Amino acid sequence: MPTRLDVFIDRMVSQRACLDYAIAETDALAGPVFELGLGNGRTYHHLRHRVQGRDIFVFERAVGAHPDSVPPADRTILGDVRETLPAAVRRFGPAASLIHADLGGHNPEKNDAFARLVSPLVEPLLAPGGMMVSSDRMYFDALSELALPEGAVPGRCFVYRRT
Ligand SMILES: C[S@@+](CC[C@H](N)C(=O)[O-])C[C@H]1O[C@@H](n2cnc3c(N)ncnc32)[C@H](O)[C@@H]1O
């Protein structure tokens, strides 16, 4: 049986593999990158250092990240994503080149229920050709699930694209 440490390591390794894959695949797109869930800011820090020439907006209800990983105020969309994602659809339309979601906690059933709830709020934000990386399985109508890149562990990360 995998331990909590095994699961944590698999999640971290998978996030990096999937983010690097999606960043490279969407490199030709100019639209913004959306980070859903800042947390400690590790994945935001990774995006900030790997993504070139695209704005990164962070959605978070309460910023408490490592000081090195706090996004600028004008790129921080504060509040509950159940409210800020619909507002972002009105503000940005289907413009995002890459969306990364890591909104879950320790309860898999709650995470799945929340992923079902936010999927239809995320879907209209993605540009044609844009990709989404998520720590939880999402429930999209028009986005295709892609095979995981090398290094990612099945079930620990999910990758989608609007074709
Ligand atoms: C697992 S942490 C993200 C970790 C981050 N990927 C990192 O590398 O440090 C999840 C974050 O999502 C945020 N979050 C969870 N539900 C949210 C909601 N409904 N609206 C806004 N933020 C939410 C939490 O506040 C928390 O900071």
Short mmCIF file of C-alpha atoms and ligand atoms in Angstrom, two decimals:
data_model
loop_
_atom_site.label_atom_id
_atom_site.label_comp_id
_atom_site.label_asym_id
_atom_site.label_seq_id
_atom_site.Cartn_x
_atom_site.Cartn_y
_atom_site.Cartn_z
CA MET A 1 0.00 0.00 0.00
CA PRO A 2 1.42 3.43 -0.90
CA THR A 3 2.18 5.57 2.14
CA ARG A 4 1.19 9.23 2.45
CA LEU A 5 4.82 10.05 1.68
CA ASP A 6 4.65 7.94 -1.52
CA VAL A 7 1.45 9.70 -2.59
CA PHE A 8 2.88 13.15 -1.86
CA ILE A 9 6.06 12.46 -3.83
CA ASP A 10 4.05 11.03 -6.75
CA ARG A 11 1.88 14.16 -6.76
CA MET A 12 4.86 16.53 -6.78
CA VAL A 13 6.72 14.59 -9.50
CA SER A 14 3.52 14.42 -11.58
CA GLN A 15 2.76 18.13 -11.20
CA ARG A 16 6.22 19.04 -12.48
CA ALA A 17 6.12 16.57 -15.39
CA CYS A 18 2.62 17.66 -16.46
CA LEU A 19 3.31 21.38 -16.05
CA ASP A 20 6.55 21.20 -18.05
CA TYR A 21 4.74 19.22 -20.76
CA ALA A 22 1.79 21.64 -20.93
CA ILE A 23 4.04 24.74 -20.84
CA ALA A 24 6.00 23.42 -23.84
CA GLU A 25 2.87 22.33 -25.74
CA THR A 26 1.22 25.77 -25.33
CA ASP A 27 4.37 27.83 -25.90
CA ALA A 28 3.06 29.32 -29.17
CA LEU A 29 -0.10 30.66 -27.48
CA ALA A 30 -0.08 34.21 -26.10
CA GLY A 31 -3.03 33.97 -23.70
CA PRO A 32 -2.61 34.17 -19.93
CA VAL A 33 -1.80 31.30 -17.58
CA PHE A 34 -4.16 30.74 -14.65
CA GLU A 35 -2.99 29.14 -11.39
CA LEU A 36 -5.99 27.96 -9.34
CA GLY A 37 -4.90 27.55 -5.70
CA LEU A 38 -1.67 29.29 -4.66
CA GLY A 39 -1.07 27.39 -1.39
CA ASN A 40 2.62 27.55 -0.49
CA GLY A 41 3.31 28.84 -4.01
CA ARG A 42 5.59 26.03 -5.22
CA THR A 43 3.79 25.39 -8.50
CA TYR A 44 3.31 29.15 -9.02
CA HIS A 45 7.06 29.63 -8.52
CA HIS A 46 7.69 26.87 -11.10
CA LEU A 47 5.31 28.48 -13.60
CA ARG A 48 6.86 31.90 -13.05
CA HIS A 49 10.31 30.56 -13.87
CA ARG A 50 9.33 28.30 -16.78
CA VAL A 51 6.65 30.29 -18.63
CA GLN A 52 8.01 32.93 -21.02
CA GLY A 53 6.09 35.94 -22.31
CA ARG A 54 2.69 35.13 -20.81
CA ASP A 55 0.90 36.77 -17.89
CA ILE A 56 0.23 34.49 -14.89
CA PHE A 57 -2.89 35.16 -12.81
CA VAL A 58 -3.38 33.42 -9.47
CA PHE A 59 -6.81 32.55 -8.04
CA GLU A 60 -6.76 32.09 -4.26
CA ARG A 61 -9.12 32.79 -1.37
CA ALA A 62 -6.37 33.75 1.12
CA VAL A 63 -2.74 34.34 0.18
CA GLY A 64 -0.33 32.59 2.57
CA ALA A 65 2.51 31.62 0.27
CA HIS A 66 6.26 31.55 0.84
CA PRO A 67 7.54 35.15 0.45
CA ASP A 68 9.41 34.18 -2.75
CA SER A 69 6.16 33.00 -4.31
CA VAL A 70 3.66 35.78 -3.69
CA PRO A 71 2.17 37.02 -6.97
CA PRO A 72 1.83 40.76 -7.65
CA ALA A 73 -1.45 42.27 -6.46
CA ASP A 74 -2.60 43.05 -10.00
CA ARG A 75 -2.15 39.37 -10.95
CA THR A 76 -3.92 38.02 -7.85
CA ILE A 77 -7.62 37.24 -8.13
CA LEU A 78 -8.73 36.99 -4.52
CA GLY A 79 -11.84 35.13 -3.47
CA ASP A 80 -13.61 31.83 -3.78
CA VAL A 81 -13.18 30.32 -7.25
CA ARG A 82 -16.92 29.57 -7.31
CA GLU A 83 -17.31 33.35 -7.68
CA THR A 84 -14.02 34.46 -9.24
CA LEU A 85 -14.06 31.95 -12.13
CA PRO A 86 -17.44 33.17 -13.51
CA ALA A 87 -16.13 36.74 -13.16
CA ALA A 88 -12.96 35.71 -15.04
CA VAL A 89 -15.07 34.31 -17.90
CA ARG A 90 -16.69 37.74 -18.21
CA ARG A 91 -13.30 39.51 -17.99
CA PHE A 92 -11.09 37.27 -20.15
CA GLY A 93 -13.43 35.09 -22.23
CA PRO A 94 -11.94 31.89 -23.73
CA ALA A 95 -8.35 33.21 -23.58
CA ALA A 96 -6.25 31.06 -21.21
CA SER A 97 -3.37 29.19 -22.82
CA LEU A 98 -2.79 27.07 -19.70
CA ILE A 99 -4.77 26.49 -16.51
CA HIS A 100 -3.31 24.64 -13.54
CA ALA A 101 -5.63 23.59 -10.73
CA ASP A 102 -4.47 22.27 -7.37
CA LEU A 103 -7.44 23.17 -5.19
CA GLY A 104 -7.90 19.98 -3.24
CA GLY A 105 -7.28 18.98 0.35
CA HIS A 106 -6.90 15.63 2.09
CA ASN A 107 -10.37 14.19 1.42
CA PRO A 108 -10.62 12.47 -2.01
CA GLU A 109 -14.46 12.43 -2.00
CA LYS A 110 -14.63 16.16 -1.27
CA ASN A 111 -11.96 16.85 -3.90
CA ASP A 112 -13.96 14.92 -6.50
CA ALA A 113 -17.18 16.73 -5.63
CA PHE A 114 -15.39 20.09 -5.91
CA ALA A 115 -13.80 19.11 -9.24
CA ARG A 116 -17.29 18.30 -10.59
CA LEU A 117 -18.50 21.69 -9.38
CA VAL A 118 -15.65 23.80 -10.84
CA SER A 119 -15.24 21.91 -14.16
CA PRO A 120 -18.01 23.85 -15.95
CA LEU A 121 -16.59 27.11 -14.52
CA VAL A 122 -13.09 26.35 -15.83
CA GLU A 123 -14.04 24.99 -19.27
CA PRO A 124 -15.13 28.31 -20.89
CA LEU A 125 -11.83 29.99 -19.91
CA LEU A 126 -9.57 27.81 -22.06
CA ALA A 127 -8.51 29.09 -25.50
CA PRO A 128 -8.51 26.79 -28.55
CA GLY A 129 -5.35 24.70 -28.22
CA GLY A 130 -5.10 25.60 -24.55
CA MET A 131 -4.34 22.97 -21.93
CA MET A 132 -5.37 22.25 -18.37
CA VAL A 133 -3.35 20.38 -15.75
CA SER A 134 -5.22 19.27 -12.65
CA SER A 135 -4.45 17.28 -9.52
CA ASP A 136 -8.03 15.96 -9.63
CA ARG A 137 -9.98 14.34 -12.45
CA MET A 138 -12.13 16.99 -14.13
CA TYR A 139 -15.53 16.63 -15.78
CA PHE A 140 -15.48 18.51 -19.08
CA ASP A 141 -17.86 18.40 -22.05
CA ALA A 142 -15.58 19.64 -24.81
CA LEU A 143 -12.02 19.09 -23.59
CA SER A 144 -10.10 15.90 -24.35
CA GLU A 145 -8.07 14.06 -21.72
CA LEU A 146 -4.49 13.48 -22.92
CA ALA A 147 -2.03 10.70 -22.13
CA LEU A 148 0.32 11.63 -19.30
CA PRO A 149 3.88 12.65 -20.13
CA GLU A 150 6.81 10.49 -19.07
CA GLY A 151 7.46 10.75 -15.34
CA ALA A 152 3.87 11.45 -14.30
CA VAL A 153 2.07 8.87 -12.16
CA PRO A 154 -1.44 7.81 -13.27
CA GLY A 155 -4.12 9.16 -10.95
CA ARG A 156 -1.92 11.89 -9.47
CA CYS A 157 -2.34 14.41 -12.30
CA PHE A 158 -4.67 14.86 -15.27
CA VAL A 159 -4.06 16.75 -18.53
CA TYR A 160 -6.73 18.13 -20.88
CA ARG A 161 -6.75 20.11 -24.13
CA ARG A 162 -9.33 22.10 -26.07
CA THR A 163 -8.87 20.82 -29.61
C1 LIG B 1 -3.06 22.26 -2.20
S1 LIG B 1 -3.00 24.00 -2.04
C2 LIG B 1 -2.13 24.49 -3.53
C3 LIG B 1 -0.66 24.14 -3.46
C4 LIG B 1 0.18 24.77 -4.55
N1 LIG B 1 -0.03 24.07 -5.83
C5 LIG B 1 1.64 24.74 -4.21
O1 LIG B 1 2.44 24.24 -5.03
O2 LIG B 1 2.00 25.23 -3.15
C6 LIG B 1 -4.67 24.43 -2.38
C7 LIG B 1 -4.99 25.91 -2.32
O3 LIG B 1 -6.26 26.12 -2.94
C8 LIG B 1 -6.95 27.12 -2.24
N2 LIG B 1 -8.38 26.91 -2.43
C9 LIG B 1 -9.07 25.78 -2.13
N3 LIG B 1 -10.38 25.95 -2.42
C10 LIG B 1 -10.51 27.21 -2.90
C11 LIG B 1 -11.63 27.98 -3.36
N4 LIG B 1 -12.88 27.48 -3.35
N5 LIG B 1 -11.39 29.23 -3.81
C12 LIG B 1 -10.13 29.75 -3.81
N6 LIG B 1 -9.04 29.08 -3.38
C13 LIG B 1 -9.23 27.83 -2.92
C14 LIG B 1 -6.55 26.91 -0.78
O4 LIG B 1 -6.71 28.11 -0.05
C15 LIG B 1 -5.09 26.47 -0.90
O5 LIG B 1 -4.23 27.57 -0.75
#
